XYZ file of C-alpha atoms in Angstrom:
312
model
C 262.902 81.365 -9.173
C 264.452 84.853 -8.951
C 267.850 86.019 -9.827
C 269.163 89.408 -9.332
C 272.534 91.200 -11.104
C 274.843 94.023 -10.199
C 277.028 96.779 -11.455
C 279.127 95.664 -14.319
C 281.820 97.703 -12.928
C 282.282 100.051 -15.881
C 284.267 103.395 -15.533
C 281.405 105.827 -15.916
C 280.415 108.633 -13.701
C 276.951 109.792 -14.669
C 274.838 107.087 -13.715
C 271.930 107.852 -11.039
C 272.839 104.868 -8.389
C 269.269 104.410 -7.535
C 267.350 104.895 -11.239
C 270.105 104.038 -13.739
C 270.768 101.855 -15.919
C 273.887 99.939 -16.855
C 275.207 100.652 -20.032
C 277.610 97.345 -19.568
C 274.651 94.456 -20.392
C 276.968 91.859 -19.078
C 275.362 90.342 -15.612
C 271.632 91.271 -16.806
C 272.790 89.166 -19.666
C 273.668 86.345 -17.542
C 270.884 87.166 -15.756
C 268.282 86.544 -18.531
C 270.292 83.851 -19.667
C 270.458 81.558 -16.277
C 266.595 82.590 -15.899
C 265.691 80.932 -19.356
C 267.732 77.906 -18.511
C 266.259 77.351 -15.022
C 262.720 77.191 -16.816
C 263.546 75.404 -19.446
C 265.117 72.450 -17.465
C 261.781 72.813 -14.865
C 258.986 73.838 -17.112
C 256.804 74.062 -13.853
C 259.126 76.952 -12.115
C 257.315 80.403 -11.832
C 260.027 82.417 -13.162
C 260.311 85.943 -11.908
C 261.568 88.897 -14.406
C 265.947 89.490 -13.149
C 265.406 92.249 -10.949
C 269.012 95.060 -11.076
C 270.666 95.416 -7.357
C 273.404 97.475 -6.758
C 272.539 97.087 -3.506
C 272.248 94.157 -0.294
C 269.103 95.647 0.725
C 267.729 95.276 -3.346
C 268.244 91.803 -3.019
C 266.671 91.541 0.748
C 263.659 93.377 -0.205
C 263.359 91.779 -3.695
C 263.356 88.083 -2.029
C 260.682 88.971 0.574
C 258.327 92.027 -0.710
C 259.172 91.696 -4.366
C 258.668 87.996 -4.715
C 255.251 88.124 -2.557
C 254.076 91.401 -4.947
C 254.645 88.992 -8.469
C 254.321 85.643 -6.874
C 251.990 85.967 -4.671
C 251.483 85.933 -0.531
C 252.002 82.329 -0.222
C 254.943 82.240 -3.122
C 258.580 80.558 -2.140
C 261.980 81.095 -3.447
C 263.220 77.750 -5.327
C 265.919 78.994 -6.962
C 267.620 82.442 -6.152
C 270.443 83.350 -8.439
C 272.807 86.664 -7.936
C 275.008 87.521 -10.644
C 278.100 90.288 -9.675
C 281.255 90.602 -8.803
C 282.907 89.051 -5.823
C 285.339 88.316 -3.845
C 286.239 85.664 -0.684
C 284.544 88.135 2.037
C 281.569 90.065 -0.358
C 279.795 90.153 -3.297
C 280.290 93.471 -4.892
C 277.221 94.631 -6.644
C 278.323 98.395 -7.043
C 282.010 97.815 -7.598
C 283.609 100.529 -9.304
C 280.710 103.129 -9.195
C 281.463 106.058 -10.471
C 284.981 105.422 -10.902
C 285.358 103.894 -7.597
C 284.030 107.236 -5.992
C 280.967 106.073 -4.006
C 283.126 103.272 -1.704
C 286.050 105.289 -1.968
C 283.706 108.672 -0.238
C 281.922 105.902 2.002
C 285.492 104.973 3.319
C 286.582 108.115 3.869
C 283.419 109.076 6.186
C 283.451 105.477 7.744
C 287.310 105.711 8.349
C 286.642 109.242 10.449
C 283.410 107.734 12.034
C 285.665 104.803 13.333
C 288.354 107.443 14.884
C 285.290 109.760 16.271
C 283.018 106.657 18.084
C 284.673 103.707 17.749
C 285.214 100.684 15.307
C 282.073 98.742 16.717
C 279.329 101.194 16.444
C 280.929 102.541 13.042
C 280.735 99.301 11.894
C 276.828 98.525 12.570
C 276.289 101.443 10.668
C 278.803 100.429 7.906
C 277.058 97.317 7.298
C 274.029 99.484 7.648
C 274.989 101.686 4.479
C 277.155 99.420 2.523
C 276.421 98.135 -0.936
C 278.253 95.014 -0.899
C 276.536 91.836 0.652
C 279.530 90.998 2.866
C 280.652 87.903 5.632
C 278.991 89.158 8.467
C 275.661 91.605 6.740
C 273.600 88.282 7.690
C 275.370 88.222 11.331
C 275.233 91.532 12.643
C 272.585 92.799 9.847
C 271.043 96.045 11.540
C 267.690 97.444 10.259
C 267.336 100.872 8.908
C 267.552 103.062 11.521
C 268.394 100.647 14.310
C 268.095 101.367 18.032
C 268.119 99.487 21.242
C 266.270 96.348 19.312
C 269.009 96.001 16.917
C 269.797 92.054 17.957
C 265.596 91.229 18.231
C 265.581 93.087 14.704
C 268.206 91.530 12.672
C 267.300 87.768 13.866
C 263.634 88.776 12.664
C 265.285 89.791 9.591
C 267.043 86.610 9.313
C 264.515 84.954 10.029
C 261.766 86.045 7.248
C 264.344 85.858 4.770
C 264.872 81.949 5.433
C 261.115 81.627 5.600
C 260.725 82.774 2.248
C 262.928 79.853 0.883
C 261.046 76.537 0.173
C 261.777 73.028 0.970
C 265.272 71.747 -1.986
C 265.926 75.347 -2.439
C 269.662 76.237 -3.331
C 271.018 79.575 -3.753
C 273.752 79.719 -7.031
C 276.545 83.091 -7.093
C 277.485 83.472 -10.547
C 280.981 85.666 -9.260
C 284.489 85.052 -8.945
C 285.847 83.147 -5.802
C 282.966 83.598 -2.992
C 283.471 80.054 -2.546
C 286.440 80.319 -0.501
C 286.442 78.421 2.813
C 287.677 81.457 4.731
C 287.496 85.110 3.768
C 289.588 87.618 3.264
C 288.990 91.129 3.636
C 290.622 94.116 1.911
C 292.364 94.971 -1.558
C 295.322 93.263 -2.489
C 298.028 95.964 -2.852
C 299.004 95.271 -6.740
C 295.375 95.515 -7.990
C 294.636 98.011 -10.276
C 291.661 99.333 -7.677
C 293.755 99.778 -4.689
C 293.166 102.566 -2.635
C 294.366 102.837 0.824
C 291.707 104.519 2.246
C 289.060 101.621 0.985
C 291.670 99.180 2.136
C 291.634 100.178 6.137
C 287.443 100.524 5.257
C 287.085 97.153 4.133
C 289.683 95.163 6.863
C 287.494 96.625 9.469
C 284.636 94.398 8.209
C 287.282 91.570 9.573
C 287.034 92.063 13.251
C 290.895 90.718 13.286
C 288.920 87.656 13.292
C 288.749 84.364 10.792
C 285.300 84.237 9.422
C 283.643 81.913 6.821
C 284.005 83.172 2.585
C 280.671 85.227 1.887
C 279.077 82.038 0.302
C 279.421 79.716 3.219
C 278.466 82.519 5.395
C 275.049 82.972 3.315
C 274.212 78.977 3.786
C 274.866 79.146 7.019
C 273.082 82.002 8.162
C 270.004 81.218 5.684
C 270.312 77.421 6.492
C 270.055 76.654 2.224
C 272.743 75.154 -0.015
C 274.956 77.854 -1.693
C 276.830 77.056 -4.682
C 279.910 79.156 -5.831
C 283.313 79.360 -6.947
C 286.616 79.325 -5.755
C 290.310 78.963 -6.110
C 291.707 76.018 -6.143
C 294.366 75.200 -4.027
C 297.993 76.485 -4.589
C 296.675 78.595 -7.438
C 297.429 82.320 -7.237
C 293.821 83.625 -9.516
C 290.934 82.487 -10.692
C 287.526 83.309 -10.921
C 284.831 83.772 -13.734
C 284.883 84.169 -17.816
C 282.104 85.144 -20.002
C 281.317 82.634 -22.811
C 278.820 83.650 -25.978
C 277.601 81.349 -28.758
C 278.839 82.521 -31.967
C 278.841 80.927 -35.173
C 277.134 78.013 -33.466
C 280.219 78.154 -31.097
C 280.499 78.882 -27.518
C 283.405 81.037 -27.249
C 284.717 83.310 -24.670
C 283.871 86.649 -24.695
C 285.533 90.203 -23.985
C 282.756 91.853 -21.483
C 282.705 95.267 -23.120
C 281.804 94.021 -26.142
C 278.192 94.024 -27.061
C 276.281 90.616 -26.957
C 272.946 89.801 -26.787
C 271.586 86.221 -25.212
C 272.693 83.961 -24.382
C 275.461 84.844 -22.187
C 276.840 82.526 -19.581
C 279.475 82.719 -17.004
C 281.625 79.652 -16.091
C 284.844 78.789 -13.720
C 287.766 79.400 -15.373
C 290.639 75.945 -15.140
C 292.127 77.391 -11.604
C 289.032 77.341 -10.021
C 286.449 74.796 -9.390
C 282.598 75.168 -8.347
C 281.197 73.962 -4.692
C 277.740 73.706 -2.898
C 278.121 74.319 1.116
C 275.134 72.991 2.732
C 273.427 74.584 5.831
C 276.559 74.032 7.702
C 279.057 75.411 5.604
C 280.408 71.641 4.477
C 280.779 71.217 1.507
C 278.852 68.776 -0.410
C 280.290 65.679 -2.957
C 278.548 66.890 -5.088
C 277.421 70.364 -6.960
C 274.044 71.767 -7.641
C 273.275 73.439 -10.245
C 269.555 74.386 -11.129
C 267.500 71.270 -9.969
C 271.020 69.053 -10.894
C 273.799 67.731 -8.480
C 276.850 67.242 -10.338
C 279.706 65.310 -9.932
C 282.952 67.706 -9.974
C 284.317 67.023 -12.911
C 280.926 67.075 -14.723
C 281.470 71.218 -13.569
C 285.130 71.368 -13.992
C 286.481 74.733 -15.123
C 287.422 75.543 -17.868
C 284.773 75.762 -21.169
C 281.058 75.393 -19.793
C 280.054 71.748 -20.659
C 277.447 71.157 -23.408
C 274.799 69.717 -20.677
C 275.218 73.309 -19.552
C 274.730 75.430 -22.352
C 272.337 73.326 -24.062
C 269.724 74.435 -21.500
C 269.549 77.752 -23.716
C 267.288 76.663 -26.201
Protein backbone atom coordinates (compact mmCIF):
# COMPACT_ATOMS: atom_id res chain seq x y z
CA UNK A 1 0.00 0.00 0.00
CA UNK A 2 1.33 3.49 -0.84
CA UNK A 3 -0.33 6.79 -0.63
CA UNK A 4 1.11 9.99 -1.69
CA UNK A 5 -0.11 13.88 -0.66
CA UNK A 6 0.22 17.29 -2.22
CA UNK A 7 0.54 20.96 -1.62
CA UNK A 8 -1.83 22.13 1.00
CA UNK A 9 -2.30 25.15 -1.00
CA UNK A 10 -1.08 27.68 1.56
CA UNK A 11 -0.17 31.34 0.55
CA UNK A 12 3.57 31.18 1.08
CA UNK A 13 6.30 32.09 -1.26
CA UNK A 14 9.56 30.73 0.08
CA UNK A 15 9.22 27.20 -0.23
CA UNK A 16 11.92 25.26 -2.51
CA UNK A 17 9.27 23.28 -4.91
CA UNK A 18 11.54 20.36 -5.16
CA UNK A 19 13.14 20.09 -1.29
CA UNK A 20 10.49 21.82 0.85
CA UNK A 21 8.43 21.13 3.14
CA UNK A 22 4.83 22.07 3.80
CA UNK A 23 4.28 24.06 6.64
CA UNK A 24 0.27 23.27 6.19
CA UNK A 25 0.35 19.36 7.77
CA UNK A 26 -3.08 18.85 6.43
CA UNK A 27 -2.88 16.04 3.43
CA UNK A 28 0.41 14.38 5.07
CA UNK A 29 -1.98 14.21 7.94
CA UNK A 30 -4.51 12.41 6.04
CA UNK A 31 -1.88 10.77 4.61
CA UNK A 32 -0.54 9.07 7.80
CA UNK A 33 -3.89 8.74 8.91
CA UNK A 34 -5.50 6.60 5.81
CA UNK A 35 -2.00 4.63 5.91
CA UNK A 36 -2.61 3.48 9.63
CA UNK A 37 -6.16 2.57 8.83
CA UNK A 38 -5.38 0.53 5.69
CA UNK A 39 -3.01 -1.66 8.00
CA UNK A 40 -4.93 -1.88 10.66
CA UNK A 41 -8.05 -3.27 8.81
CA UNK A 42 -5.33 -5.77 6.72
CA UNK A 43 -2.68 -6.53 9.23
CA UNK A 44 -0.86 -8.46 6.34
CA UNK A 45 -0.46 -5.15 3.95
CA UNK A 46 3.25 -3.99 3.56
CA UNK A 47 2.67 -0.47 4.23
CA UNK A 48 4.96 1.99 2.56
CA UNK A 49 6.04 5.40 4.49
CA UNK A 50 3.35 8.57 2.53
CA UNK A 51 5.73 9.75 0.14
CA UNK A 52 5.10 14.22 -0.59
CA UNK A 53 4.28 14.91 -4.53
CA UNK A 54 3.77 18.12 -5.77
CA UNK A 55 4.21 16.65 -8.79
CA UNK A 56 2.48 13.78 -11.57
CA UNK A 57 5.80 12.51 -12.26
CA UNK A 58 6.41 12.06 -8.01
CA UNK A 59 3.63 9.89 -8.02
CA UNK A 60 4.69 7.94 -11.46
CA UNK A 61 8.10 7.36 -10.27
CA UNK A 62 7.09 6.68 -6.62
CA UNK A 63 4.57 3.74 -7.84
CA UNK A 64 7.19 2.07 -10.09
CA UNK A 65 10.96 2.87 -8.82
CA UNK A 66 10.02 3.89 -5.32
CA UNK A 67 7.79 0.99 -4.48
CA UNK A 68 10.40 -1.64 -6.10
CA UNK A 69 13.45 0.32 -3.95
CA UNK A 70 11.25 -0.34 -0.30
CA UNK A 71 9.20 -3.24 -1.44
CA UNK A 72 11.17 -5.00 -3.29
CA UNK A 73 11.63 -6.14 -7.28
CA UNK A 74 8.76 -8.40 -7.25
CA UNK A 75 6.50 -5.92 -4.84
CA UNK A 76 2.75 -4.82 -6.16
CA UNK A 77 0.65 -1.88 -5.45
CA UNK A 78 -2.63 -3.06 -3.42
CA UNK A 79 -3.75 -0.04 -2.36
CA UNK A 80 -2.54 3.41 -3.80
CA UNK A 81 -4.00 6.40 -2.08
CA UNK A 82 -3.37 10.27 -3.31
CA UNK A 83 -4.44 12.88 -1.07
CA UNK A 84 -4.70 16.76 -2.80
CA UNK A 85 -6.71 18.97 -4.17
CA UNK A 86 -8.89 18.44 -7.17
CA UNK A 87 -11.08 19.21 -9.40
CA UNK A 88 -13.48 17.35 -12.34
CA UNK A 89 -10.46 17.45 -15.04
CA UNK A 90 -7.05 17.23 -12.45
CA UNK A 91 -5.81 16.64 -9.31
CA UNK A 92 -3.90 19.62 -8.19
CA UNK A 93 -0.95 18.68 -6.14
CA UNK A 94 0.87 22.17 -6.33
CA UNK A 95 -2.19 24.37 -6.28
CA UNK A 96 -1.50 27.70 -5.15
CA UNK A 97 2.39 27.55 -5.11
CA UNK A 98 3.85 30.37 -4.30
CA UNK A 99 0.87 32.40 -4.34
CA UNK A 100 -0.36 30.96 -7.47
CA UNK A 101 2.97 32.13 -9.22
CA UNK A 102 4.41 28.85 -10.58
CA UNK A 103 0.99 27.90 -12.85
CA UNK A 104 0.29 31.37 -13.26
CA UNK A 105 4.38 31.85 -14.98
CA UNK A 106 3.79 28.26 -16.60
CA UNK A 107 0.63 29.79 -18.33
CA UNK A 108 2.05 32.65 -19.39
CA UNK A 109 5.06 30.75 -21.29
CA UNK A 110 2.58 27.93 -22.42
CA UNK A 111 -0.01 30.61 -23.63
CA UNK A 112 2.99 32.27 -25.99
CA UNK A 113 4.31 28.71 -26.89
CA UNK A 114 0.69 27.93 -28.17
CA UNK A 115 0.65 31.34 -30.40
CA UNK A 116 4.50 30.64 -31.56
CA UNK A 117 4.03 26.56 -32.65
CA UNK A 118 0.77 25.65 -32.24
CA UNK A 119 -1.79 24.33 -29.58
CA UNK A 120 -0.85 20.56 -30.27
CA UNK A 121 2.81 20.48 -29.87
CA UNK A 122 2.50 23.15 -26.92
CA UNK A 123 0.35 20.94 -25.40
CA UNK A 124 2.63 17.60 -25.38
CA UNK A 125 4.99 19.66 -23.76
CA UNK A 126 2.40 21.16 -21.32
CA UNK A 127 1.46 17.88 -20.11
CA UNK A 128 5.16 17.29 -20.24
CA UNK A 129 5.90 20.09 -17.52
CA UNK A 130 2.71 20.33 -15.67
CA UNK A 131 2.24 19.56 -12.01
CA UNK A 132 -1.25 18.59 -11.98
CA UNK A 133 -2.18 14.88 -12.88
CA UNK A 134 -4.84 15.91 -15.42
CA UNK A 135 -7.72 13.97 -17.95
CA UNK A 136 -5.57 13.20 -20.63
CA UNK A 137 -1.53 12.99 -18.70
CA UNK A 138 -2.34 9.05 -18.95
CA UNK A 139 -3.54 9.54 -22.79
CA UNK A 140 -1.09 11.55 -24.43
CA UNK A 141 1.60 11.16 -21.43
CA UNK A 142 5.02 12.10 -23.22
CA UNK A 143 8.36 11.05 -21.61
CA UNK A 144 10.96 13.49 -20.62
CA UNK A 145 12.41 14.70 -23.46
CA UNK A 146 10.21 13.04 -26.06
CA UNK A 147 11.04 12.66 -29.75
CA UNK A 148 9.81 10.75 -32.69
CA UNK A 149 8.89 7.62 -30.17
CA UNK A 150 6.61 9.69 -28.19
CA UNK A 151 3.33 7.23 -28.89
CA UNK A 152 5.78 3.74 -28.43
CA UNK A 153 6.97 5.70 -25.17
CA UNK A 154 3.94 6.76 -23.40
CA UNK A 155 2.01 3.25 -24.01
CA UNK A 156 5.30 1.70 -22.39
CA UNK A 157 4.73 4.11 -19.74
CA UNK A 158 1.25 3.10 -19.37
CA UNK A 159 1.93 0.08 -19.51
CA UNK A 160 4.58 -0.50 -16.48
CA UNK A 161 2.52 1.58 -14.42
CA UNK A 162 -0.56 -0.96 -14.71
CA UNK A 163 1.91 -3.77 -14.27
CA UNK A 164 2.89 -2.60 -11.05
CA UNK A 165 -0.77 -2.92 -9.71
CA UNK A 166 -1.75 -6.42 -8.36
CA UNK A 167 -4.69 -8.56 -8.86
CA UNK A 168 -8.18 -6.54 -6.34
CA UNK A 169 -6.15 -3.46 -6.39
CA UNK A 170 -8.24 -0.12 -6.18
CA UNK A 171 -6.90 3.25 -6.35
CA UNK A 172 -8.86 5.82 -3.56
CA UNK A 173 -8.52 10.12 -4.30
CA UNK A 174 -9.03 11.67 -1.09
CA UNK A 175 -9.97 15.37 -3.13
CA UNK A 176 -12.90 17.26 -3.90
CA UNK A 177 -15.11 16.25 -6.97
CA UNK A 178 -12.64 14.09 -9.35
CA UNK A 179 -15.46 11.84 -9.47
CA UNK A 180 -17.34 13.67 -11.95
CA UNK A 181 -18.56 11.71 -14.99
CA UNK A 182 -17.27 14.35 -17.41
CA UNK A 183 -14.63 16.99 -16.84
CA UNK A 184 -14.40 20.29 -16.95
CA UNK A 185 -11.51 22.30 -17.61
CA UNK A 186 -10.65 25.85 -16.50
CA UNK A 187 -11.41 28.28 -13.46
CA UNK A 188 -14.75 29.26 -12.79
CA UNK A 189 -14.82 33.08 -13.15
CA UNK A 190 -16.12 33.98 -9.40
CA UNK A 191 -13.39 31.91 -7.65
CA UNK A 192 -11.19 33.60 -5.58
CA UNK A 193 -8.06 32.03 -7.83
CA UNK A 194 -9.16 33.22 -11.13
CA UNK A 195 -6.73 34.41 -13.37
CA UNK A 196 -7.30 34.78 -16.98
CA UNK A 197 -4.18 33.90 -18.16
CA UNK A 198 -4.34 30.27 -16.20
CA UNK A 199 -7.87 30.11 -17.45
CA UNK A 200 -7.03 30.05 -21.49
CA UNK A 201 -3.81 27.60 -20.03
CA UNK A 202 -5.94 25.18 -18.49
CA UNK A 203 -9.10 25.03 -21.34
CA UNK A 204 -6.43 24.09 -23.74
CA UNK A 205 -5.97 20.80 -21.82
CA UNK A 206 -9.80 20.35 -23.24
CA UNK A 207 -9.17 19.84 -26.87
CA UNK A 208 -12.87 21.51 -27.33
CA UNK A 209 -13.59 18.00 -26.70
CA UNK A 210 -15.83 16.01 -23.85
CA UNK A 211 -13.49 13.83 -21.97
CA UNK A 212 -14.00 11.54 -18.90
CA UNK A 213 -13.51 13.46 -14.94
CA UNK A 214 -9.71 12.78 -13.98
CA UNK A 215 -10.84 9.73 -11.82
CA UNK A 216 -12.61 7.77 -14.48
CA UNK A 217 -9.91 8.71 -16.79
CA UNK A 218 -7.21 7.09 -14.28
CA UNK A 219 -9.38 3.60 -14.17
CA UNK A 220 -9.63 3.56 -17.46
CA UNK A 221 -6.33 4.16 -18.63
CA UNK A 222 -4.74 1.97 -15.65
CA UNK A 223 -7.58 -0.66 -16.06
CA UNK A 224 -8.06 -0.59 -11.74
CA UNK A 225 -11.10 0.60 -9.78
CA UNK A 226 -10.86 4.33 -8.77
CA UNK A 227 -12.85 5.59 -6.03
CA UNK A 228 -13.63 9.39 -5.60
CA UNK A 229 -15.96 12.06 -5.04
CA UNK A 230 -18.32 14.06 -6.71
CA UNK A 231 -21.23 16.38 -6.88
CA UNK A 232 -24.28 15.25 -6.72
CA UNK A 233 -26.69 16.09 -9.11
CA UNK A 234 -28.42 19.57 -9.25
CA UNK A 235 -26.09 20.70 -6.49
CA UNK A 236 -24.03 23.82 -7.22
CA UNK A 237 -20.60 22.71 -4.58
CA UNK A 238 -19.36 20.16 -2.87
CA UNK A 239 -16.35 18.46 -2.22
CA UNK A 240 -14.18 17.48 0.90
CA UNK A 241 -14.07 18.55 4.86
CA UNK A 242 -11.46 17.76 7.31
CA UNK A 243 -12.73 15.97 10.47
CA UNK A 244 -10.33 15.57 13.85
CA UNK A 245 -11.15 13.63 17.02
CA UNK A 246 -11.32 15.90 19.85
CA UNK A 247 -12.53 15.37 23.18
CA UNK A 248 -13.28 11.82 22.09
CA UNK A 249 -15.32 13.58 19.28
CA UNK A 250 -14.90 13.62 15.64
CA UNK A 251 -15.48 17.08 14.69
CA UNK A 252 -14.76 19.10 11.71
CA UNK A 253 -11.83 20.90 11.49
CA UNK A 254 -10.52 24.42 10.14
CA UNK A 255 -7.30 23.23 7.92
CA UNK A 256 -4.94 25.92 9.15
CA UNK A 257 -5.25 24.99 12.39
CA UNK A 258 -2.69 22.70 13.84
CA UNK A 259 -3.69 18.96 14.41
CA UNK A 260 -1.86 16.09 14.84
CA UNK A 261 -3.33 12.33 13.90
CA UNK A 262 -5.68 11.33 13.17
CA UNK A 263 -6.98 13.43 10.50
CA UNK A 264 -9.50 12.24 7.99
CA UNK A 265 -11.18 13.69 5.04
CA UNK A 266 -14.83 12.81 4.16
CA UNK A 267 -17.66 13.95 1.44
CA UNK A 268 -19.38 16.68 2.56
CA UNK A 269 -23.84 16.14 2.28
CA UNK A 270 -23.79 17.53 -1.58
CA UNK A 271 -21.56 15.09 -2.66
CA UNK A 272 -21.46 11.41 -2.60
CA UNK A 273 -18.41 8.86 -3.09
CA UNK A 274 -18.14 6.37 -6.33
CA UNK A 275 -15.78 3.51 -7.54
CA UNK A 276 -15.50 3.45 -11.61
CA UNK A 277 -14.24 0.18 -12.60
CA UNK A 278 -11.81 -0.43 -15.56
CA UNK A 279 -14.38 0.97 -17.81
CA UNK A 280 -15.28 4.03 -16.28
CA UNK A 281 -18.91 2.49 -14.96
CA UNK A 282 -19.56 2.99 -12.05
CA UNK A 283 -19.94 0.31 -9.60
CA UNK A 284 -23.20 -0.44 -6.97
CA UNK A 285 -21.17 -0.37 -4.75
CA UNK A 286 -18.00 1.67 -3.13
CA UNK A 287 -14.63 0.50 -2.11
CA UNK A 288 -12.99 1.64 0.38
CA UNK A 289 -9.69 -0.06 1.70
CA UNK A 290 -10.35 -3.88 1.22
CA UNK A 291 -14.45 -2.88 1.85
CA UNK A 292 -17.29 -2.37 -0.79
CA UNK A 293 -19.87 -0.30 0.63
CA UNK A 294 -23.25 0.20 0.01
CA UNK A 295 -23.91 4.11 -0.71
CA UNK A 296 -25.46 5.11 2.05
CA UNK A 297 -23.04 3.17 4.34
CA UNK A 298 -20.51 6.26 2.65
CA UNK A 299 -23.05 8.94 2.50
CA UNK A 300 -21.70 12.45 3.03
CA UNK A 301 -21.90 14.18 5.49
CA UNK A 302 -19.95 13.14 9.11
CA UNK A 303 -17.50 10.10 8.36
CA UNK A 304 -19.35 6.99 9.77
CA UNK A 305 -17.97 5.31 12.93
CA UNK A 306 -16.99 1.98 10.81
CA UNK A 307 -14.76 4.60 9.24
CA UNK A 308 -13.02 6.29 11.82
CA UNK A 309 -12.82 3.49 14.10
CA UNK A 310 -10.09 2.02 11.86
CA UNK A 311 -7.73 4.66 13.69
CA UNK A 312 -6.94 2.81 16.59
Amino acid sequence: MVTFFGYSGDPVDTIDFDTGRDTNKQFELVANTIARMSKNRNPSLNVLPAIQSWNYWRILRGATDDLRGLGGPDARIKELHICCHGGTSMLSLAMDFQKGDRIRKRAMAFNARARAVGNDQALLEAFDAEDAWITGTLSVLPMKNGGPDYEHKRWKANEQLSSMFAPGAYIHIWGCNPGAVHAKFGQLPESRHYDREVDAYLKRFGWHQTHPGIARDIAIQLGVPVTAARLLPRKHSGGLEFWVSQGGAIVKTETRRRYGEPMWLWAIRNSEWMTYNHRGDPEPTVRIFDMHKAPHEVAGGKPPTWFTSLYR
